C-alpha cells in the first residue's frame, strides 16, 4: 500500500505538516520545574462542583510552580452541547477566583499563543496529525455502517469477547488502496481509525500523580480518531492539543483512567512524549449510611451556581475544596490565620485515592471562618452584591444607610475572637433581622425566670438611666446599678454565692433589655447594637416591650 498516496487521497486539503505546527507552537520558555496544566471542559451544562475542584487543582499546580493554566473548550460533541455552555463554565471559574492565563479568559475572547483554544476551531490541526498517521500506515479509513458495527458488538457480547473494532473484527484494516478509492469516489462516508499497535498479552505501566503506579492491558482496539465529519474524537483531540499546547501535567477526573492505554498509544504512535497524568477521584457525599458520587441529577449542590445562589463566599468554597484536596490545609490555616488560600502549597501525592466526602455543614463552618476574617466593609460589599442578585428587600435595607450596615457588620468583629454567625449571605437576613423594623418581628416574650413585674421595673428604670453616649463598660455599669436598685445582685458571682438573697442578677437585666431591643436571648454585643440603632429606636422598642408585658 502506498500510504503517502492514501494520505493525499484522504487529506488533499491539508498542506501543513506536524513540523509546521511545531514551529507555529514552539516549546514554551518556562523555568525547568514550571508546570503547564489545563482544564478542558465540554460545554454540556452547568459547571459541576467536581469540575471546579479539578480546575482549582490544575490552577494551583500550575501557578505554585510558576507555570501556566489553560482553559480549553472541548466542544467536539455538538449533540451534547448546551446554549451558553462556555459562559456557564467561565462564570463559575471566574466567580470563584480561579485565574486563567490562556484560552478563554472571557466569554468571547481567547488569549495565548497556542490557540485557538476551542476544539471546533482546530479541525485542520487534527487532520494534519491524522494525515501523518495515515502516511506512516498507522491510521486508515473505515466504511463500516452502524448496522455492521452493532452486529459485531452483538457477536462479541455473545462470545464474551472484548467489544470494539479489533483483530479480525477490524474489516476495513486490510482494504486496498483501490478499494478505498472506489468507496470514496462513490461518496461513502467513513471514519478514520487508529491502526492499534497493541497486543493482547502486553501491559502498559504508568505512574499516576495521585493513584501511584498503575498497570493495564495495552489497547488493541482500532479506535476512531476522526469522525465522518472530520472532527476528532475526545481521545485524539486530547493527545494533539496537550502536545501542541505544551501541557506538562494532565489532571482530570478518574473516569478517564480506563482511556490511558489509548492515550499513551496515540502519543507513542505519533512519536510524542506524553504528559504526566493524575486522576482525581470524584467528590462523594453521604447518603443513607453509604457513600456515593455527588450527582448532577439528584443533588442541587452539584452545580456551582448553587453556592452563588446560597451566598457562600467564594473564598470559603475554595478553602473547603482545598481542605478536601489536602488534609494538611487545616494545619496551614491554623498556623496562618490571615494568609490567602493561594499561599498554601497543594501536593498531588496527598490527595485522596478514593474521593473526599463533601459535607455542607463543614462547608458552612469553613465559610463562617472566612466571613469572620473579613472586614465589615468587605462583608458589606459582598453581602449587598449577593442581595442585589437574590434578595431585593435585603438589598434595599442594607444600602439605605451604608454606615449603619457597616457598623452592624462590625458587631463583635474583633480580631482575637470574632463572632462567627454568618457562613453565607443568605443568612444575613435572619442574623440581623432585629436591625431593621421591616424584618424585626418585635412581639416581646418575657424571659422565663424574671417576673413580669420585675421586667417592667427594669425596662422603665432603664429608660431613665439610659445614656446613649456611654462606652461599653459604663453601659454595663449602668445595668449593674439598675440591678442593685431593684434588689437584684450586681454581680453574677455575688448571686451564685447566695442565691436565696436575690430574685436574680445583672445578667437577668441584660437579658430583659436584649429581648426588648432585639427580640432574642442571644445577640451580638448589645451595647453596640443599641448605639447603632440609636436612642429613639431603642426607646421605641422598650416601650413596645413594656406594653407587650400587659401589666
Ligand atoms: N472534555 C473532557 C471532559 O469534560 C476533558 C477530560 C480531560 O480533562 O482530559 O470530561
Coordinates of C-alpha atoms and ligand atoms in Angstrom, one line a residue:
X1 CA 0.0 0.0 0.0
X2 CA 1.3 3.5 -0.9
X3 CA 0.4 5.3 2.3
X4 CA 1.5 8.6 1.0
X5 CA -1.0 8.3 -1.8
X6 CA -3.7 7.3 0.7
X7 CA -2.9 10.3 2.9
X8 CA -3.2 12.6 -0.2
X9 CA -6.4 10.9 -1.2
X10 CA -8.0 11.5 2.2
X11 CA -6.4 14.8 3.1
X12 CA -5.6 16.6 -0.1
X13 CA -6.7 19.9 1.5
X14 CA -4.1 19.6 4.3
X15 CA -0.8 21.0 3.3
X16 CA 0.8 21.7 6.7
X17 CA 2.9 19.0 8.5
X18 CA 3.3 18.3 12.1
X19 CA 6.7 20.0 11.9
X20 CA 4.9 23.2 10.6
X21 CA 2.7 23.2 13.7
X22 CA 5.7 22.6 15.9
X23 CA 7.1 25.9 14.5
X24 CA 3.8 27.7 14.9
X25 CA 3.6 26.5 18.5
X26 CA 7.2 26.4 19.8
X27 CA 8.2 24.9 23.1
X28 CA 7.4 27.2 26.0
X29 CA 10.2 29.1 27.6
X30 CA 9.4 28.5 31.3
X31 CA 11.6 27.7 34.3
X32 CA 12.5 24.0 34.5
X33 CA 10.0 22.9 37.1
X34 CA 7.2 25.1 35.9
X35 CA 4.1 23.1 35.1
X36 CA 1.6 23.7 32.4
X37 CA -1.9 22.4 33.2
X38 CA -5.3 22.8 31.7
X39 CA -9.0 22.5 32.5
X40 CA -10.7 21.1 29.4
X41 CA -14.5 21.0 30.0
X42 CA -17.1 20.2 27.4
X43 CA -19.8 22.9 27.3
X44 CA -22.6 20.4 28.1
X45 CA -24.3 22.1 31.0
X46 CA -23.6 23.8 34.3
X47 CA -20.2 23.7 35.9
X48 CA -20.1 20.8 38.3
X49 CA -18.5 21.2 41.8
X50 CA -16.2 18.3 40.7
X51 CA -15.2 20.4 37.7
X52 CA -14.4 23.4 39.8
X53 CA -12.4 21.1 42.1
X54 CA -10.4 19.7 39.1
X55 CA -9.9 23.2 37.7
X56 CA -8.7 24.6 41.1
X57 CA -6.2 21.8 41.5
X58 CA -4.8 22.3 38.0
X59 CA -4.7 26.0 38.5
X60 CA -2.8 25.6 41.8
X61 CA -0.3 23.1 40.4
X62 CA 0.5 25.5 37.5
X63 CA 0.7 28.7 39.5
X64 CA 2.5 27.5 42.5
X65 CA 5.3 26.2 40.1
X66 CA 5.4 29.4 38.1
X67 CA 3.7 27.8 35.2
X68 CA 0.6 28.4 33.1
X69 CA -3.0 27.4 33.4
X70 CA -5.1 27.0 30.3
X71 CA -8.9 26.8 29.8
X72 CA -9.6 24.8 26.7
X73 CA -13.2 24.2 25.5
X74 CA -13.7 20.6 24.2
X75 CA -16.7 21.0 22.0
X76 CA -16.3 18.1 19.6
X77 CA -19.6 16.6 20.7
X78 CA -22.0 19.0 19.2
X79 CA -25.0 16.9 20.1
X80 CA -24.4 17.3 23.9
X81 CA -23.6 21.0 23.7
X82 CA -25.9 23.5 25.5
X83 CA -26.5 27.1 24.8
X84 CA -24.2 29.5 26.7
X85 CA -22.2 26.5 27.8
X86 CA -18.9 28.4 27.7
X87 CA -20.4 31.3 29.7
X88 CA -21.6 29.0 32.4
X89 CA -18.2 27.5 32.8
X90 CA -16.4 30.8 32.8
X91 CA -18.9 32.4 35.1
X92 CA -18.2 29.5 37.5
X93 CA -14.4 29.7 37.3
X94 CA -14.1 33.4 37.4
X95 CA -16.7 33.8 40.1
X96 CA -14.7 31.5 42.4
X97 CA -11.4 33.3 41.6
X98 CA -9.7 30.6 39.6
X99 CA -7.3 32.6 37.4
X100 CA -6.8 31.6 33.9
X101 CA -3.7 32.5 31.9
X102 CA -4.5 31.2 28.5
X103 CA -7.5 30.2 26.4
X104 CA -10.9 31.5 27.2
X105 CA -10.5 34.3 29.7
X106 CA -13.7 36.0 28.9
X107 CA -17.0 34.9 27.3
X108 CA -15.9 35.8 23.8
X109 CA -12.1 36.3 24.0
X110 CA -9.3 34.0 23.9
X111 CA -5.7 34.9 24.8
X112 CA -2.4 33.0 24.4
X113 CA -0.1 31.9 21.6
X114 CA -1.2 28.3 21.5
X115 CA -4.8 28.8 20.3
X116 CA -7.4 28.5 19.1
X117 CA -8.5 27.1 22.5
X118 CA -11.8 25.7 21.3
X119 CA -11.6 22.3 19.6
X120 CA -14.2 23.0 16.9
X121 CA -11.8 25.7 15.6
X122 CA -8.9 23.4 15.3
X123 CA -10.1 20.8 12.8
X124 CA -7.2 21.4 10.3
X125 CA -4.7 20.8 13.0
X126 CA -6.2 17.4 14.0
X127 CA -6.5 16.5 10.4
X128 CA -2.8 17.2 9.8
X129 CA -1.8 14.9 12.7
X130 CA -4.2 12.3 11.3
X131 CA -2.7 12.6 7.9
X132 CA 0.8 11.9 9.4
X133 CA -0.5 8.7 10.9
X134 CA -2.0 7.7 7.6
X135 CA 1.3 8.4 5.9
X136 CA 3.0 6.0 8.4
X137 CA 0.4 3.3 7.8
X138 CA -0.9 3.9 11.4
X139 CA -4.4 5.0 10.5
X140 CA -7.0 4.0 7.9
X141 CA -10.5 4.9 6.8
X142 CA -13.3 2.6 7.9
X143 CA -16.6 2.4 6.0
X144 CA -18.5 0.1 8.2
X145 CA -22.1 1.1 8.8
X146 CA -23.9 1.4 12.1
X147 CA -25.7 -1.9 11.4
X148 CA -22.4 -3.7 10.7
X149 CA -20.9 -2.4 13.9
X150 CA -23.8 -3.4 16.0
X151 CA -23.8 -6.9 14.5
X152 CA -20.1 -7.1 15.5
X153 CA -21.0 -5.9 19.0
X154 CA -23.7 -8.5 19.4
X155 CA -21.4 -11.2 18.3
X156 CA -18.7 -10.1 20.7
X157 CA -21.2 -9.9 23.6
X158 CA -22.5 -13.4 22.8
X159 CA -19.0 -14.8 22.8
X160 CA -17.9 -12.7 25.8
X161 CA -15.1 -11.1 23.8
X162 CA -13.6 -7.6 24.2
X163 CA -16.0 -5.2 22.5
X164 CA -14.8 -3.0 19.7
X165 CA -13.1 -2.8 16.3
X166 CA -10.1 -5.1 16.7
X167 CA -8.3 -8.1 15.2
X168 CA -10.5 -10.0 12.7
X169 CA -13.4 -7.7 13.5
X170 CA -11.5 -4.8 12.0
X171 CA -12.7 -5.5 8.5
X172 CA -11.5 -2.2 6.9
X173 CA -8.0 -2.6 8.2
X174 CA -7.0 -4.6 5.2
X175 CA -8.7 -2.7 2.4
X176 CA -6.5 -2.0 -0.6
X177 CA -5.9 1.5 -2.0
X178 CA -8.2 0.8 -4.9
X179 CA -11.0 -0.5 -2.7
X180 CA -10.7 2.6 -0.6
X181 CA -10.6 4.9 -3.6
X182 CA -13.7 3.3 -5.1
X183 CA -15.7 3.7 -1.9
X184 CA -14.6 7.3 -1.6
X185 CA -15.4 8.1 -5.2
X186 CA -18.8 6.5 -4.6
X187 CA -19.4 9.1 -1.8
X188 CA -19.4 6.5 1.0
X189 CA -19.0 8.1 4.4
X190 CA -16.1 6.9 6.6
X191 CA -14.3 7.5 9.9
X192 CA -10.6 7.4 10.4
X193 CA -9.3 4.7 12.8
X194 CA -6.0 4.2 14.5
X195 CA -4.3 1.0 13.5
X196 CA -3.6 -0.1 17.0
X197 CA -0.1 -1.4 17.6
X198 CA -1.1 -3.0 20.9
X199 CA -1.0 -6.7 21.7
X200 CA -3.4 -8.6 23.8
X201 CA -0.8 -10.2 26.1
X202 CA 1.1 -7.0 26.9
X203 CA 0.6 -4.5 29.6
X204 CA 1.4 -0.8 30.0
X205 CA 2.5 0.7 33.2
X206 CA 2.4 4.3 34.2
X207 CA 2.8 6.4 37.4
X208 CA -0.3 8.4 38.2
X209 CA 0.3 11.5 40.2
X210 CA -2.4 10.7 42.6
X211 CA -3.0 7.0 42.4
X212 CA 0.6 5.8 42.0
X213 CA 1.8 3.0 39.7
X214 CA -1.0 1.5 37.5
X215 CA -0.8 -1.4 35.2
X216 CA -3.3 -2.0 32.4
X217 CA -3.6 -4.2 29.3
X218 CA -2.4 -2.5 26.1
X219 CA -5.1 -1.1 23.9
X220 CA -5.8 -3.4 20.9
X221 CA -8.9 -1.6 19.6
X222 CA -8.7 0.4 16.4
X223 CA -10.4 3.4 18.0
X224 CA -11.9 6.2 15.9
X225 CA -9.7 9.3 15.7
X226 CA -11.7 11.4 13.2
X227 CA -15.4 11.1 12.9
X228 CA -17.1 11.1 9.5
X229 CA -17.3 14.9 9.6
X230 CA -13.6 15.2 10.1
X231 CA -14.0 16.3 13.7
X232 CA -11.8 14.3 16.1
X233 CA -12.9 12.1 19.0
X234 CA -12.0 13.3 22.5
X235 CA -9.1 10.9 22.7
X236 CA -7.3 12.2 19.6
X237 CA -8.1 15.8 20.3
X238 CA -6.6 15.4 23.8
X239 CA -3.4 14.0 22.5
X240 CA -2.9 16.6 19.8
X241 CA -3.9 19.6 21.9
X242 CA -2.0 18.7 25.0
X243 CA 1.1 18.1 22.9
X244 CA 0.9 21.3 20.9
X245 CA -0.1 23.4 24.0
X246 CA 2.8 22.1 25.9
X247 CA 0.8 20.6 28.7
X248 CA 3.1 19.0 31.2
X249 CA 0.5 17.6 33.6
X250 CA -2.9 16.4 32.7
X251 CA -5.1 16.5 35.8
X252 CA -8.6 15.2 35.2
X253 CA -11.4 13.0 36.6
X254 CA -10.7 9.4 37.2
X255 CA -13.4 8.3 34.8
X256 CA -10.6 8.8 32.2
X257 CA -8.2 6.3 33.7
X258 CA -9.5 3.5 31.6
X259 CA -8.6 5.5 28.4
X260 CA -5.0 5.8 29.4
X261 CA -3.9 2.8 27.2
X262 CA -5.4 4.5 24.2
X263 CA -3.9 7.9 25.0
X264 CA -0.4 6.6 25.7
X265 CA -0.6 4.5 22.5
X266 CA -1.5 7.6 20.5
X267 CA 1.4 9.6 21.9
X268 CA 3.7 6.7 21.1
X269 CA 2.5 6.2 17.6
X270 CA 2.8 9.9 16.8
X271 CA 6.3 9.8 18.2
X272 CA 5.5 12.3 21.0
X273 CA 6.3 12.4 24.7
X274 CA 3.2 12.1 26.8
X275 CA 2.4 14.4 29.7
X276 CA 2.3 13.3 33.3
X277 CA -1.2 12.2 34.3
X278 CA -3.0 12.5 37.6
X279 CA -6.6 11.3 38.0
X280 CA -8.8 12.8 40.7
X281 CA -11.4 10.7 42.5
X282 CA -14.9 12.1 42.3
X283 CA -16.3 14.1 45.2
X284 CA -18.6 11.9 47.3
X285 CA -21.5 12.5 49.6
X286 CA -23.0 10.6 52.4
X287 CA -26.4 9.0 51.5
X288 CA -28.4 6.6 53.6
X289 CA -25.4 5.5 55.5
X290 CA -23.3 4.9 52.4
X291 CA -21.2 7.0 50.1
X292 CA -21.9 7.9 46.6
X293 CA -20.8 10.4 43.9
X294 CA -22.4 13.8 44.1
X295 CA -24.9 13.6 41.2
X296 CA -25.9 16.2 38.7
X297 CA -29.5 14.9 38.8
X298 CA -30.0 14.3 42.5
X299 CA -28.0 17.0 44.3
X300 CA -28.6 20.7 43.9
X301 CA -25.1 21.2 45.4
X302 CA -23.6 19.5 42.4
X303 CA -23.9 22.8 40.4
X304 CA -21.5 25.6 41.3
X305 CA -24.4 28.0 40.8
X306 CA -25.9 26.6 44.0
X307 CA -23.1 28.2 46.0
X308 CA -23.6 31.5 44.4
X309 CA -27.3 31.4 45.0
X310 CA -26.9 30.5 48.6
X311 CA -24.3 33.2 49.0
X312 CA -21.3 31.2 50.2
X313 CA -18.3 33.4 49.9
X314 CA -16.2 32.2 47.0
X315 CA -13.0 32.2 49.2
X316 CA -14.8 29.9 51.7
X317 CA -15.8 27.4 49.0
X318 CA -12.3 27.4 47.6
X319 CA -10.9 26.9 51.1
X320 CA -13.2 24.0 51.6
X321 CA -12.2 22.4 48.3
X322 CA -8.6 22.8 49.3
X323 CA -9.4 21.1 52.6
X324 CA -10.9 18.2 50.6
X325 CA -7.9 18.0 48.4
X326 CA -5.2 18.0 51.1
X327 CA -5.8 17.2 54.8
X328 CA -2.8 19.4 55.5
X329 CA -4.8 22.5 54.6
X330 CA -6.4 22.6 58.1
X331 CA -3.0 22.9 59.7
X332 CA -1.9 25.6 57.3
X333 CA -5.0 27.6 58.1
X334 CA -4.4 27.2 61.9
X335 CA -0.8 28.3 61.5
X336 CA -1.5 31.2 59.1
X337 CA -4.8 32.7 60.2
X338 CA -4.7 35.6 57.8
X339 CA -3.0 34.1 54.8
X340 CA -4.7 33.9 51.5
X341 CA -5.5 30.4 50.4
X342 CA -3.2 30.7 47.4
X343 CA -0.3 30.7 49.9
X344 CA -1.0 27.0 50.7
X345 CA 1.2 24.6 48.7
X346 CA -1.0 21.9 47.3
X347 CA 0.5 18.5 47.0
X348 CA -0.8 16.0 44.5
X349 CA 0.5 13.0 46.4
X350 CA -1.5 14.0 49.4
X351 CA -4.8 13.7 47.5
X352 CA -7.2 11.1 48.4
X353 CA -7.4 8.0 46.3
X354 CA -11.0 7.3 47.0
X355 CA -12.7 10.7 46.9
X356 CA -13.2 13.3 49.6
X357 CA -16.6 13.4 51.4
X358 CA -18.4 16.6 50.7
X359 CA -20.3 17.9 53.7
X360 CA -22.4 21.1 53.5
X361 CA -22.2 21.5 57.3
X362 CA -18.4 21.5 57.2
X363 CA -18.5 23.9 54.3
X364 CA -20.7 26.3 56.3
X365 CA -18.2 26.1 59.2
X366 CA -15.3 26.9 56.9
X367 CA -17.3 29.8 55.4
X368 CA -18.0 31.1 58.8
X369 CA -14.3 31.4 59.5
X370 CA -13.8 33.0 56.1
X371 CA -16.5 35.6 56.8
X372 CA -15.1 36.2 60.3
X373 CA -11.8 37.0 58.7
X374 CA -13.2 39.8 56.5
X375 CA -13.5 43.4 57.4
X376 CA -17.0 44.8 58.0
X377 CA -16.6 46.7 54.7
X378 CA -15.8 43.6 52.8
X379 CA -18.8 41.8 54.4
X380 CA -21.0 44.8 53.4
X381 CA -19.7 44.7 49.8
X382 CA -20.2 41.0 49.3
X383 CA -23.5 40.8 51.1
X384 CA -25.0 43.7 49.2
X385 CA -23.7 42.2 45.9
X386 CA -25.4 39.0 46.7
X387 CA -28.6 40.6 47.9
X388 CA -28.8 42.7 44.7
X389 CA -29.0 39.4 42.8
X390 CA -31.1 37.3 45.1
X391 CA -32.9 39.3 47.8
X392 CA -34.1 42.7 46.7
X393 CA -35.7 43.7 50.0
X394 CA -32.5 43.0 51.9
X395 CA -30.5 44.9 49.2
X396 CA -32.7 47.9 49.8
X397 CA -32.3 47.7 53.5
X398 CA -28.6 47.2 53.5
X399 CA -27.9 50.1 51.1
X400 CA -30.3 52.5 52.7
X401 CA -27.6 53.7 55.0
X402 CA -24.2 52.2 54.3
X403 CA -22.6 53.4 57.6
X404 CA -25.4 51.8 59.6
X405 CA -24.9 48.5 57.8
X406 CA -21.1 48.5 58.1
X407 CA -21.4 49.3 61.8
X408 CA -23.8 46.4 62.1
X409 CA -21.5 44.0 60.3
X410 CA -18.8 45.3 62.6
X411 CA -20.5 43.9 65.8
X412 CA -18.1 41.6 67.6
X413 CA -15.7 41.6 64.7
X414 CA -12.7 41.9 66.9
X415 CA -9.6 40.3 65.7
X416 CA -9.0 38.0 68.6
X417 CA -12.3 36.2 68.9
X418 CA -14.6 37.3 66.1
X419 CA -18.2 36.2 66.2
X420 CA -19.0 33.5 63.7
X421 CA -22.6 33.7 62.9
X422 CA -22.7 34.1 59.2
X423 CA -21.5 31.4 56.8
X424 CA -23.3 32.6 53.7
X425 CA -25.0 35.8 52.6
X426 CA -28.5 34.3 52.7
X427 CA -28.0 34.1 56.5
X428 CA -27.6 37.8 56.8
X429 CA -31.4 38.5 56.7
X430 CA -32.1 36.3 59.7
X431 CA -28.9 37.1 61.6
X432 CA -29.5 40.9 61.5
X433 CA -33.3 41.0 61.3
X434 CA -33.5 43.0 64.6
X435 CA -31.6 45.8 63.0
X436 CA -34.4 46.6 60.6
X437 CA -38.0 47.3 61.5
X438 CA -39.1 45.7 58.3
X439 CA -37.6 42.4 59.3
X440 CA -37.9 42.6 63.1
X441 CA -40.9 40.8 64.4
X442 CA -40.9 42.6 67.7
X443 CA -43.5 40.7 69.7
X444 CA -41.9 40.7 73.2
X445 CA -41.9 37.5 75.1
X446 CA -40.9 37.6 78.7
X447 CA -37.8 35.7 79.9
X448 CA -38.9 32.8 82.0
X449 CA -37.0 33.4 85.2
X450 CA -37.9 37.0 85.6
X451 CA -41.3 38.0 86.7
X452 CA -43.3 40.4 84.5
X453 CA -43.3 42.9 87.3
X454 CA -39.6 42.9 87.6
X455 CA -39.2 43.0 83.9
X456 CA -41.4 46.1 83.7
X457 CA -39.4 47.7 86.6
X458 CA -36.2 47.0 84.8
X459 CA -37.3 48.4 81.5
X460 CA -38.9 51.6 82.9
X461 CA -35.9 52.3 85.1
X462 CA -33.5 51.7 82.2
X463 CA -35.3 54.4 80.2
X464 CA -34.4 56.8 82.9
X465 CA -30.8 55.7 83.3
X466 CA -30.1 55.3 79.6
X467 CA -27.1 57.3 78.4
X468 CA -26.5 56.6 74.7
X469 CA -23.1 58.1 74.7
X470 CA -21.7 55.6 77.4
X471 CA -18.9 53.4 76.4
X472 CA -19.1 49.6 76.8
X473 CA -18.0 49.4 80.4
X474 CA -20.0 52.4 81.6
X475 CA -23.0 50.9 79.8
X476 CA -22.6 47.7 81.7
X477 CA -22.1 49.5 85.0
X478 CA -25.5 51.2 84.4
X479 CA -27.0 47.7 84.2
X480 CA -25.3 46.8 87.5
X481 CA -26.6 49.9 89.2
X482 CA -30.0 49.2 87.9
X483 CA -29.9 45.6 89.2
X484 CA -28.9 46.8 92.6
X485 CA -31.7 49.4 92.7
X486 CA -34.3 46.8 92.3
X487 CA -32.8 44.3 94.7
X488 CA -31.0 42.1 92.1
X489 CA -27.4 41.1 92.6
X490 CA -24.8 43.5 91.0
X491 CA -22.5 40.6 90.1
X492 CA -23.3 37.1 88.9
X493 CA -20.7 35.8 91.4
X494 CA -22.4 37.5 94.3
X495 CA -25.7 35.9 93.3
X496 CA -24.2 32.4 93.0
X497 CA -22.7 32.6 96.5
X498 CA -26.1 33.4 98.0
X499 CA -28.9 32.7 95.5
X500 CA -31.7 32.9 98.1
X501 CA -30.8 36.5 98.9
X502 CA -31.7 37.9 95.4
X503 CA -34.5 37.4 92.9
X504 CA -31.8 37.4 90.2
X505 CA -28.7 39.2 89.0
X506 CA -27.3 41.7 86.5
X507 CA -27.4 39.0 83.7
X508 CA -31.2 39.0 84.0
X509 CA -31.3 42.7 83.5
X510 CA -29.2 42.5 80.4
X511 CA -31.4 39.6 79.2
X512 CA -34.6 41.5 79.5
X513 CA -33.1 44.5 77.8
X514 CA -31.7 42.3 75.0
X515 CA -35.0 40.6 74.4
X516 CA -36.8 44.0 74.4
X517 CA -34.3 45.5 71.9
X518 CA -33.5 42.5 69.6
X519 CA -36.4 40.1 70.3
X520 CA -33.8 37.4 71.1
X521 CA -32.0 36.0 74.1
X522 CA -28.7 35.8 72.1
X523 CA -27.3 38.6 70.1
X524 CA -24.0 40.3 69.3
X525 CA -22.8 42.9 71.8
X526 CA -25.9 44.7 73.0
X527 CA -24.2 48.0 73.7
X528 CA -23.0 48.2 70.1
X529 CA -26.5 47.2 68.8
X530 CA -28.1 50.0 70.8
X531 CA -25.6 52.6 69.7
X532 CA -26.2 51.7 66.1
X533 CA -30.0 51.6 66.3
X534 CA -29.9 55.0 68.1
X535 CA -31.8 56.1 71.2
X536 CA -35.1 56.8 69.6
X537 CA -35.4 53.3 68.2
X538 CA -34.2 51.7 71.4
X539 CA -36.8 53.6 73.5
X540 CA -39.5 52.7 71.0
X541 CA -38.7 49.0 71.3
X542 CA -38.5 49.2 75.1
X543 CA -41.9 50.9 75.1
X544 CA -43.4 48.2 72.9
X545 CA -42.0 45.5 75.2
X546 CA -43.5 47.2 78.3
X547 CA -46.9 47.3 76.7
X548 CA -46.5 43.7 75.5
X549 CA -46.0 42.7 79.1
X550 CA -49.6 43.7 79.6
X551 CA -49.5 44.7 83.2
Ligands
LIG1 N1 -13.6 17.2 27.9 C1 -13.3 16.2 28.9 C2 -14.4 16.2 30.0 O1 -15.2 17.2 30.0 C3 -12.0 16.5 29.5 C4 -11.2 15.4 30.1 C5 -9.8 15.8 30.2 O2 -9.5 16.7 31.1 O3 -8.9 15.4 29.5 O4 -14.5 15.4 30.8

